[in-house]
XYZ file of N, CA and C in Angstrom:
744
model
N 0.835 -1.208 0.000
C 0.000 0.000 0.000
C 0.870 1.259 0.000
N 1.928 1.168 0.827
C 2.841 2.298 0.911
C 3.524 2.535 -0.428
N 3.873 1.434 -1.130
C 4.528 1.550 -2.434
C 3.608 2.213 -3.447
N 2.309 1.872 -3.397
C 1.334 2.477 -4.312
C 1.225 3.978 -4.072
N 1.226 4.363 -2.765
C 1.145 5.786 -2.427
C 2.375 6.536 -2.964
N 3.549 5.908 -2.844
C 4.775 6.538 -3.339
C 4.733 6.720 -4.853
N 4.190 5.692 -5.529
C 4.066 5.786 -6.988
C 3.126 6.913 -7.376
N 1.988 6.990 -6.628
C 1.031 8.071 -6.914
C 1.640 9.445 -6.684
N 2.420 9.542 -5.599
C 3.072 10.822 -5.312
C 4.075 11.184 -6.402
N 4.798 10.165 -6.889
C 5.775 10.402 -7.955
C 5.089 10.859 -9.232
N 3.968 10.203 -9.562
C 3.202 10.572 -10.751
C 2.667 11.999 -10.635
N 2.156 12.311 -9.423
C 1.617 13.654 -9.199
C 2.706 14.718 -9.324
N 3.889 14.400 -8.762
C 4.998 15.344 -8.830
C 5.454 15.535 -10.271
N 5.500 14.418 -11.028
C 5.891 14.503 -12.435
C 4.894 15.317 -13.232
N 3.602 15.084 -12.968
C 2.555 15.831 -13.663
C 2.658 17.315 -13.362
N 2.924 17.623 -12.084
C 3.060 19.026 -11.692
C 4.256 19.670 -12.386
N 5.362 18.917 -12.499
C 6.551 19.437 -13.169
C 6.285 19.678 -14.652
N 5.538 18.757 -15.267
C 5.206 18.911 -16.682
C 4.323 20.127 -16.905
N 3.356 20.329 -15.995
C 2.474 21.494 -16.094
C 3.274 22.783 -15.952
N 4.186 22.792 -14.953
C 5.032 23.977 -14.750
C 5.893 24.252 -15.983
N 6.470 23.180 -16.545
C 7.296 23.330 -17.739
C 6.483 23.857 -18.910
N 5.263 23.338 -19.056
C 4.386 23.795 -20.137
C 4.041 25.265 -19.968
N 3.720 25.664 -18.727
C 3.369 27.062 -18.461
C 4.566 27.977 -18.715
N 5.756 27.549 -18.269
C 6.942 28.354 -18.486
C 7.244 28.503 -19.983
N 7.066 27.391 -20.717
C 7.288 27.433 -22.165
C 6.291 28.355 -22.842
N 5.025 28.273 -22.403
C 3.986 29.123 -22.992
C 4.253 30.596 -22.706
N 4.660 30.897 -21.464
C 4.959 32.282 -21.095
C 6.149 32.801 -21.892
N 7.179 31.946 -22.012
C 8.369 32.339 -22.774
C 8.017 32.592 -24.240
N 7.206 31.688 -24.830
C 6.818 31.827 -26.230
C 6.005 33.097 -26.443
N 5.094 33.382 -25.503
C 4.273 34.598 -25.608
C 5.133 35.853 -25.498
N 6.102 35.818 -24.575
C 6.982 36.971 -24.395
C 7.836 37.205 -25.636
N 8.364 36.114 -26.206
C 9.187 36.248 -27.400
C 8.358 36.737 -28.589
N 7.119 36.250 -28.693
C 6.241 36.697 -29.780
C 5.933 38.191 -29.643
N 5.707 38.625 -28.388
C 5.425 40.040 -28.143
C 6.643 40.908 -28.480
N 7.832 40.432 -28.097
C 9.060 41.173 -28.408
C 9.296 41.233 -29.912
N 9.011 40.118 -30.607
C 9.170 40.092 -32.063
C 8.245 41.105 -32.729
N 6.985 41.136 -32.278
C 6.025 42.070 -32.853
C 6.413 43.507 -32.553
N 6.903 43.755 -31.322
C 7.328 45.110 -30.964
C 8.504 45.540 -31.831
N 9.485 44.652 -31.974
C 10.659 44.966 -32.792
C 10.263 45.238 -34.237
N 9.452 44.353 -34.829
C 9.060 44.522 -36.229
C 8.201 45.768 -36.419
N 7.390 46.082 -35.421
C 6.573 47.296 -35.505
C 7.461 48.542 -35.528
N 8.420 48.603 -34.606
C 9.342 49.747 -34.560
C 10.159 49.821 -35.838
N 10.639 48.675 -36.284
C 11.442 48.638 -37.512
C 10.650 49.161 -38.708
N 9.439 48.641 -38.908
C 8.641 49.030 -40.075
C 8.283 50.508 -40.054
N 7.918 51.022 -38.900
C 7.542 52.430 -38.840
C 8.746 53.346 -38.985
N 9.908 52.922 -38.467
C 11.118 53.732 -38.604
C 11.538 53.839 -40.068
N 11.524 52.699 -40.780
C 11.910 52.716 -42.188
C 10.849 53.431 -43.020
N 9.581 53.267 -42.645
C 8.506 53.988 -43.339
C 8.718 55.494 -43.230
N 9.086 55.965 -42.053
C 9.360 57.395 -41.863
C 10.513 57.841 -42.755
N 11.541 56.972 -42.877
C 12.657 57.295 -43.754
C 12.220 57.481 -45.194
N 11.333 56.605 -45.672
C 10.841 56.708 -47.043
C 9.901 57.894 -47.227
N 9.147 58.244 -46.192
C 8.314 59.453 -46.262
C 9.203 60.679 -46.459
N 10.320 60.715 -45.738
C 11.252 61.828 -45.884
C 11.866 61.850 -47.283
N 12.169 60.664 -47.832
C 12.703 60.590 -49.195
C 11.705 61.178 -50.189
N 10.442 60.747 -50.102
C 9.427 61.228 -51.030
C 9.175 62.717 -50.856
N 9.132 63.190 -49.622
C 8.911 64.619 -49.364
C 10.048 65.459 -49.940
N 11.292 65.025 -49.694
C 12.444 65.775 -50.209
C 12.480 65.764 -51.736
N 12.118 64.626 -52.326
C 12.101 64.537 -53.787
C 11.046 65.461 -54.375
N 9.848 65.453 -53.785
C 8.772 66.325 -54.278
C 9.135 67.794 -54.119
N 9.748 68.137 -52.989
C 10.153 69.530 -52.757
C 11.200 69.967 -53.767
N 12.156 69.071 -54.050
C 13.206 69.402 -55.018
C 12.625 69.600 -56.414
N 11.656 68.771 -56.777
C 11.046 68.899 -58.099
C 10.245 70.194 -58.216
N 9.553 70.561 -57.146
C 8.734 71.771 -57.178
C 9.588 73.036 -57.155
N 10.678 73.004 -56.399
C 11.507 74.194 -56.233
C 12.594 74.325 -57.292
N 12.972 73.185 -57.877
C 14.063 73.225 -58.844
C 13.747 72.312 -60.026
N 14.708 71.449 -60.395
C 14.531 70.526 -61.507
C 14.847 69.104 -61.053
N 14.714 68.162 -61.972
C 14.934 66.771 -61.600
C 16.373 66.485 -61.182
N 17.332 67.310 -61.668
C 18.720 67.066 -61.296
C 19.023 67.450 -59.848
N 18.038 68.056 -59.164
C 18.214 68.396 -57.749
C 17.650 67.320 -56.832
N 17.066 66.276 -57.412
C 16.394 65.260 -56.592
C 17.384 64.459 -55.751
N 18.431 63.920 -56.391
C 19.330 63.040 -55.626
C 20.022 63.752 -54.467
N 20.597 64.944 -54.666
C 21.200 65.623 -53.508
C 20.208 65.837 -52.361
N 18.946 66.019 -52.709
C 17.939 66.271 -51.679
C 17.566 65.007 -50.899
N 17.691 63.843 -51.535
C 17.210 62.606 -50.903
C 18.338 61.685 -50.451
N 19.577 62.036 -50.723
C 20.674 61.073 -50.515
C 20.719 60.502 -49.098
N 20.720 61.345 -48.093
C 20.885 60.848 -46.712
C 19.731 59.952 -46.272
N 18.462 60.389 -46.394
C 17.383 59.478 -46.000
C 17.295 58.245 -46.892
N 17.687 58.366 -48.170
C 17.671 57.212 -49.064
C 18.681 56.168 -48.609
N 19.892 56.595 -48.295
C 20.911 55.659 -47.834
C 20.482 54.971 -46.544
N 19.840 55.730 -45.650
C 19.355 55.132 -44.400
C 18.274 54.103 -44.666
N 17.243 54.504 -45.397
C 16.081 53.638 -45.599
C 16.437 52.387 -46.392
N 17.234 52.546 -47.430
C 17.555 51.389 -48.267
C 18.571 50.469 -47.602
N 19.528 51.023 -46.886
C 20.526 50.195 -46.222
C 19.917 49.419 -45.061
N 19.003 50.043 -44.343
C 18.341 49.364 -43.226
C 17.580 48.134 -43.701
N 17.160 48.129 -44.950
C 16.427 46.984 -45.491
C 17.265 45.712 -45.500
N 18.591 45.837 -45.332
C 19.447 44.651 -45.226
C 18.978 43.747 -44.093
N 18.406 44.344 -43.052
C 17.908 43.554 -41.920
C 16.809 42.583 -42.333
N 16.120 42.884 -43.418
C 15.041 42.003 -43.856
C 15.557 40.653 -44.334
N 16.798 40.626 -44.806
C 17.417 39.349 -45.147
C 17.584 38.508 -43.884
N 18.031 39.151 -42.805
C 18.161 38.446 -41.524
C 16.804 38.045 -40.975
N 15.806 38.906 -41.127
C 14.452 38.570 -40.674
C 13.962 37.291 -41.345
N 14.225 37.172 -42.634
C 13.785 35.994 -43.381
C 14.552 34.747 -42.934
N 15.866 34.871 -42.757
C 16.694 33.735 -42.337
C 16.303 33.261 -40.942
N 16.051 34.201 -40.029
C 15.735 33.866 -38.637
C 14.277 33.474 -38.432
N 13.455 33.615 -39.472
C 12.054 33.236 -39.365
C 11.175 34.284 -38.711
N 11.656 35.523 -38.624
C 10.832 36.597 -38.061
C 9.633 36.896 -38.956
N 9.810 36.705 -40.263
C 8.749 36.957 -41.237
C 8.599 35.728 -42.116
N 7.485 35.675 -42.854
C 7.209 34.506 -43.686
C 7.777 34.617 -45.099
N 8.294 35.780 -45.460
C 8.841 35.956 -46.807
C 10.023 35.019 -47.022
N 10.035 34.244 -48.088
C 11.147 33.325 -48.350
C 12.420 34.073 -48.720
N 13.545 33.520 -48.328
C 14.828 34.155 -48.611
C 15.068 34.231 -50.112
N 14.483 33.326 -50.884
C 14.666 33.330 -52.344
C 14.043 34.557 -52.988
N 13.115 35.205 -52.293
C 12.500 36.447 -52.780
C 13.179 37.657 -52.154
N 13.425 37.583 -50.848
C 13.989 38.727 -50.120
C 15.407 39.048 -50.566
N 16.248 38.028 -50.710
C 17.663 38.259 -51.017
C 17.879 38.977 -52.344
N 17.319 38.520 -53.473
C 17.582 39.231 -54.734
C 16.995 40.635 -54.764
N 15.830 40.808 -54.135
C 15.201 42.130 -54.162
C 16.012 43.150 -53.373
N 16.397 42.789 -52.144
C 17.140 43.714 -51.294
C 18.548 43.935 -51.826
N 19.232 42.858 -52.216
C 20.609 42.997 -52.704
C 20.658 43.821 -53.993
N 19.649 43.664 -54.871
C 19.609 44.449 -56.098
C 19.462 45.938 -55.814
N 18.602 46.262 -54.869
C 18.408 47.679 -54.538
C 19.624 48.262 -53.825
N 20.264 47.457 -52.981
C 21.479 47.930 -52.321
C 22.581 48.191 -53.346
N 22.658 47.334 -54.352
C 23.662 47.533 -55.399
C 23.408 48.841 -56.149
N 22.156 49.104 -56.509
C 21.853 50.339 -57.233
C 22.094 51.554 -56.340
N 21.727 51.449 -55.063
C 21.871 52.576 -54.142
C 23.334 52.925 -53.906
N 24.144 51.911 -53.542
C 25.544 52.152 -53.193
C 26.480 51.974 -54.390
N 26.241 50.922 -55.170
C 27.160 50.596 -56.255
C 27.010 51.455 -57.487
N 25.866 52.130 -57.618
C 25.634 52.993 -58.783
C 25.461 54.453 -58.359
N 24.416 54.754 -57.639
C 24.112 56.149 -57.312
C 25.194 56.782 -56.436
N 25.549 56.117 -55.360
C 26.539 56.693 -54.443
C 27.938 56.688 -55.054
N 28.237 55.646 -55.836
C 29.590 55.483 -56.371
C 29.872 56.340 -57.598
N 28.821 56.671 -58.364
C 29.035 57.397 -59.626
C 28.138 58.635 -59.666
N 28.647 59.760 -59.199
C 27.857 61.009 -59.162
C 27.343 61.446 -60.526
N 27.945 60.945 -61.598
C 27.498 61.312 -62.937
C 26.051 60.906 -63.196
N 25.549 59.961 -62.433
C 24.171 59.505 -62.616
C 23.148 60.418 -61.939
N 23.591 61.280 -61.045
C 22.669 62.027 -60.192
C 21.723 62.947 -60.948
N 22.180 63.486 -62.062
C 21.365 64.465 -62.786
C 20.430 63.828 -63.807
N 20.455 62.508 -63.920
C 19.633 61.850 -64.936
C 18.169 61.788 -64.492
N 17.259 61.896 -65.442
C 15.826 61.874 -65.149
C 15.388 60.551 -64.541
N 16.124 59.460 -64.829
C 15.755 58.158 -64.280
C 15.904 58.094 -62.761
N 16.728 58.970 -62.203
C 16.826 59.033 -60.740
C 15.484 59.421 -60.147
N 14.810 60.364 -60.788
C 13.506 60.813 -60.290
C 12.469 59.695 -60.353
N 12.393 58.995 -61.488
C 11.427 57.895 -61.596
C 11.759 56.772 -60.629
N 13.066 56.539 -60.400
C 13.477 55.510 -59.449
C 13.050 55.872 -58.035
N 13.357 57.084 -57.623
C 13.069 57.522 -56.257
C 11.562 57.532 -55.999
N 10.794 58.005 -56.948
C 9.336 58.069 -56.760
C 8.737 56.671 -56.689
N 9.154 55.785 -57.585
C 8.604 54.422 -57.573
C 9.010 53.673 -56.313
N 10.272 53.799 -55.917
C 10.731 53.147 -54.694
C 9.990 53.682 -53.473
N 9.945 54.995 -53.335
C 9.413 55.584 -52.099
C 7.921 55.321 -51.935
N 7.136 55.466 -53.000
C 5.697 55.192 -52.876
C 5.456 53.729 -52.536
N 6.171 52.831 -53.220
C 6.024 51.399 -52.939
C 6.376 51.082 -51.502
N 7.486 51.648 -51.013
C 7.948 51.301 -49.673
C 7.132 51.959 -48.564
N 6.634 53.151 -48.806
C 5.754 53.778 -47.806
C 4.514 52.919 -47.597
N 3.950 52.442 -48.683
C 2.763 51.575 -48.597
C 3.118 50.255 -47.909
N 4.232 49.655 -48.308
C 4.607 48.341 -47.775
C 4.924 48.403 -46.282
N 5.748 49.362 -45.880
C 6.150 49.421 -44.476
C 5.007 49.863 -43.577
N 4.155 50.748 -44.053
C 3.006 51.141 -43.232
C 2.024 49.978 -43.092
N 1.890 49.177 -44.144
C 1.016 48.006 -44.088
C 1.492 47.019 -43.028
N 2.768 46.673 -43.090
C 3.302 45.722 -42.110
C 3.414 46.346 -40.729
N 3.654 47.651 -40.664
C 3.671 48.328 -39.371
C 2.320 48.278 -38.690
N 1.251 48.487 -39.456
C -0.104 48.386 -38.918
C -0.411 46.971 -38.437
N -0.024 45.990 -39.216
C -0.307 44.596 -38.850
C 0.447 44.178 -37.588
N 1.708 44.596 -37.481
C 2.483 44.208 -36.307
C 2.034 44.972 -35.063
N 1.678 46.240 -35.228
C 1.306 47.064 -34.078
C -0.121 46.802 -33.607
N -1.059 46.613 -34.541
C -2.468 46.511 -34.190
C -3.115 45.182 -34.564
N -2.381 44.339 -35.271
C -2.914 43.032 -35.643
C -3.776 43.036 -36.888
N -3.913 44.181 -37.541
C -4.718 44.261 -38.761
C -4.268 45.463 -39.575
N -4.730 45.518 -40.820
C -4.492 46.676 -41.681
C -5.785 46.977 -42.418
N -6.086 48.255 -42.657
C -7.325 48.604 -43.379
C -7.361 47.961 -44.757
N -8.562 47.699 -45.234
C -8.717 47.022 -46.526
C -8.146 47.861 -47.665
N -8.266 49.192 -47.577
C -7.729 50.046 -48.635
C -6.210 49.974 -48.682
N -5.568 49.828 -47.493
C -4.114 49.713 -47.456
C -3.674 48.339 -47.965
N -4.464 47.328 -47.667
C -4.204 45.993 -48.210
C -4.257 46.022 -49.736
N -5.264 46.694 -50.275
C -5.395 46.768 -51.736
C -4.206 47.508 -52.348
N -3.799 48.616 -51.733
C -2.643 49.358 -52.232
C -1.370 48.520 -52.166
N -1.208 47.783 -51.065
C -0.010 46.952 -50.889
C 0.131 45.944 -52.018
N -0.978 45.355 -52.429
C -0.908 44.278 -53.415
C -1.409 44.694 -54.806
N -1.443 45.990 -55.067
C -1.871 46.459 -56.389
C -0.905 47.461 -57.012
N -0.348 48.362 -56.206
C 0.496 49.419 -56.772
C 1.783 48.876 -57.385
N 2.225 47.691 -56.935
C 3.449 47.131 -57.516
C 3.279 46.850 -59.013
N 2.030 46.643 -59.461
C 1.782 46.376 -60.880
C 2.276 47.523 -61.755
N 2.275 48.734 -61.203
C 2.755 49.912 -61.934
C 4.200 50.237 -61.570
N 4.498 50.252 -60.255
C 5.790 50.767 -59.806
C 6.932 49.773 -59.935
N 6.672 48.473 -59.919
C 7.751 47.512 -60.121
C 8.376 47.651 -61.514
N 7.575 47.694 -62.589
C 8.187 47.897 -63.919
C 8.919 49.227 -64.045
N 8.337 50.293 -63.461
C 9.015 51.595 -63.512
C 10.353 51.522 -62.778
N 10.342 50.883 -61.611
C 11.579 50.724 -60.855
C 12.609 49.911 -61.606
N 12.158 48.832 -62.253
C 13.066 47.988 -63.023
C 13.734 48.776 -64.150
N 12.940 49.492 -64.942
C 13.476 50.273 -66.057
C 14.458 51.327 -65.542
N 14.118 51.951 -64.427
C 14.988 52.985 -63.856
C 16.303 52.392 -63.363
N 16.242 51.251 -62.677
C 17.456 50.619 -62.159
C 18.390 50.215 -63.289
N 17.852 49.496 -64.269
C 18.671 49.038 -65.394
C 19.204 50.229 -66.191
N 18.364 51.246 -66.378
C 18.788 52.428 -67.113
C 19.926 53.158 -66.434
N 19.877 53.259 -65.115
C 20.939 53.958 -64.386
C 22.243 53.165 -64.383
N 22.131 51.844 -64.359
C 23.348 51.020 -64.487
C 24.006 51.291 -65.840
N 23.176 51.356 -66.868
C 23.691 51.640 -68.216
C 24.312 53.035 -68.273
N 23.677 54.021 -67.642
C 24.202 55.391 -67.633
C 25.566 55.445 -66.944
N 25.747 54.594 -65.909
C 27.003 54.609 -65.157
C 28.138 53.881 -65.870
N 27.836 53.105 -66.898
C 28.853 52.277 -67.571
C 30.049 53.084 -68.086
N 29.842 54.201 -68.805
C 31.010 54.968 -69.278
C 31.904 55.437 -68.131
N 31.308 55.836 -67.018
C 32.108 56.275 -65.864
C 32.865 55.105 -65.247
N 32.241 53.937 -65.224
C 32.938 52.751 -64.731
C 34.176 52.466 -65.562
N 34.029 52.558 -66.878
C 35.136 52.255 -67.778
C 36.238 53.297 -67.660
N 35.862 54.574 -67.607
C 36.859 55.652 -67.578
C 37.597 55.708 -66.242
N 36.876 55.541 -65.135
C 37.483 55.680 -63.815
C 38.129 54.399 -63.309
N 37.650 53.265 -63.806
C 38.084 51.948 -63.328
C 37.927 51.818 -61.810
N 36.907 52.460 -61.289
C 36.635 52.373 -59.861
C 36.288 50.929 -59.480
N 36.801 50.503 -58.340
C 36.591 49.159 -57.782
C 37.208 48.058 -58.650
N 38.080 48.416 -59.578
C 38.710 47.416 -60.437
C 40.083 47.029 -59.878
N 40.479 45.798 -60.104
C 41.816 45.317 -59.772
C 42.497 44.865 -61.055
N 43.675 45.399 -61.310
C 44.428 45.015 -62.499
C 45.686 44.268 -62.079
N 46.029 43.291 -62.870
C 47.269 42.554 -62.626
C 48.455 43.305 -63.259
N 49.650 43.166 -62.689
C 49.986 42.314 -61.534
C 49.657 43.003 -60.210
N 49.321 42.202 -59.213
C 49.112 42.670 -57.850
C 49.430 41.524 -56.896
N 49.476 41.844 -55.600
C 49.910 40.843 -54.627
C 48.914 39.705 -54.466
N 47.636 39.944 -54.886
C 46.642 38.873 -54.805
C 46.615 38.012 -56.078
N 47.290 38.495 -57.114
C 47.378 37.772 -58.378
C 45.997 37.484 -58.972
N 45.153 38.505 -58.938
C 43.820 38.371 -59.528
C 43.411 39.674 -60.187
N 42.430 39.545 -61.070
C 41.917 40.706 -61.793
C 40.404 40.773 -61.612
N 39.891 41.989 -61.458
C 38.447 42.177 -61.281
C 38.027 43.448 -61.997
N 36.990 43.339 -62.810
C 36.461 44.490 -63.541
C 35.028 44.747 -63.081
N 34.840 45.883 -62.427
C 33.525 46.220 -61.862
C 32.477 46.372 -62.953
N 32.907 46.840 -64.127
C 31.956 47.042 -65.231
C 31.406 45.702 -65.713
N 32.266 44.703 -65.825
C 31.813 43.388 -66.255
C 30.878 42.763 -65.213
N 31.202 43.001 -63.941
C 30.317 42.498 -62.892
C 28.944 43.161 -62.980
N 28.925 44.452 -63.297
C 27.661 45.178 -63.427
C 26.840 44.649 -64.598
N 27.525 44.304 -65.677
C 26.831 43.701 -66.822
C 26.202 42.375 -66.409
N 26.959 41.570 -65.654
C 26.446 40.283 -65.193
C 25.238 40.470 -64.281
N 25.339 41.418 -63.349
C 24.220 41.664 -62.439
C 22.995 42.176 -63.194
N 23.224 42.999 -64.193
C 22.107 43.490 -64.995
C 21.425 42.348 -65.735
N 22.221 41.392 -66.215
C 21.656 40.232 -66.921
C 20.767 39.399 -65.993
N 21.053 39.437 -64.683
C 20.245 38.666 -63.736
C 18.830 39.226 -63.587
N 18.632 40.475 -64.034
C 17.287 41.040 -64.005
C 16.346 40.279 -64.950
N 16.913 39.682 -65.994
C 16.080 38.995 -66.991
C 15.296 37.842 -66.362
N 15.952 36.909 -65.632
C 15.158 35.879 -64.954
C 14.587 36.352 -63.617
N 15.270 37.328 -62.980
C 14.869 37.735 -61.641
C 13.558 38.485 -61.582
N 13.370 39.433 -62.499
C 12.149 40.245 -62.456
C 10.883 39.418 -62.674
N 10.816 38.543 -63.698
C 9.596 37.732 -63.856
C 9.303 36.863 -62.637
N 10.364 36.340 -62.006
C 10.174 35.495 -60.817
C 9.545 36.294 -59.688
N 10.108 37.466 -59.398
C 9.576 38.296 -58.322
C 8.178 38.820 -58.655
N 7.959 39.164 -59.915
C 6.660 39.703 -60.313
C 5.576 38.635 -60.203
N 5.868 37.418 -60.657
C 4.892 36.324 -60.532
C 4.606 36.007 -59.065
N 5.643 36.088 -58.241
C 5.458 35.853 -56.805
C 4.494 36.875 -56.213
N 4.661 38.147 -56.571
C 3.783 39.191 -56.051
C 2.366 39.059 -56.599
N 2.226 38.661 -57.863
C 0.890 38.460 -58.432
C 0.166 37.339 -57.699
N 0.879 36.250 -57.397
C 0.278 35.139 -56.665
C -0.132 35.584 -55.255
N 0.726 36.372 -54.607
C 0.381 36.878 -53.280
C -0.815 37.819 -53.341
N -0.895 38.609 -54.408
C -2.015 39.531 -54.573
C -3.329 38.767 -54.683
N -3.351 37.742 -55.521
C -4.569 36.944 -55.698
C -4.996 36.303 -54.379
N -4.028 35.788 -53.638
C -4.323 35.135 -52.367
C -4.831 36.136 -51.328
N -4.147 37.290 -51.227
C -4.527 38.280 -50.223
C -5.880 38.912 -50.513
N -6.120 39.270 -51.774
C -7.390 39.931 -52.124
C -8.559 38.964 -52.137
N -8.287 37.672 -52.396
C -9.377 36.693 -52.355
C -9.908 36.518 -50.932
N -9.038 36.693 -49.944
C -9.481 36.588 -48.555
C -10.422 37.704 -48.184
N -10.179 38.916 -48.706
C -11.075 40.039 -48.413
C -12.442 39.851 -49.051
N -12.485 39.183 -50.196
C -13.759 38.953 -50.876
C -14.615 37.929 -50.133
N -13.951 36.904 -49.551
C -14.688 35.860 -48.844
C -14.989 36.232 -47.399
N -14.298 37.274 -46.901
C -14.520 37.677 -45.501
C -15.868 38.362 -45.327
């Protein structure tokens, strides 16, 4: 009888330990989820503010001057907003967001290349009209995107009109952005060749040669398969997201 009581006590103690472990795990998971949402909310709204400043500065420059004044007006907030997007690659890898790395990596890396590898590196591109179309398409798209995700992370929902904008405006601004990006790479080509910036010529202590212009040609060629892939992905997401609003 005593042995049975001991067994019952052991079972009860084990059950209590399992319950405590479950509660601790649940509390930890809830706390981590809350911290993740807080972090993503702050991140999205901070970057959204950066893009609002980019669009405001670009519009002010166009109204007060000409298109060649756009880049000097937006450079600092543009570098901040676009460079901060590098964190989205980490968000995808760490599972903070559901976006697959196969979509996030080419999109973010391509924009970082145009921002730093073209615009920042070759001032000759600053006065081109394509800078204006690039900045406007990027900023409007990103203001909508970051405010959408900021609303969802902060409040758990986003208005239906913002949902529609998130999954519809890319139909216009993605092609404009693509043409602007590729066009500016092409505009920078003569400067790449003349300056040989970021190039390594042999002989050197590393015994290697690197031509930045050839690399830019290769990266530009990647737009051919890359853009249709990203565009089809967004179209599929649009159909899925908007179909939910119709059935709701």
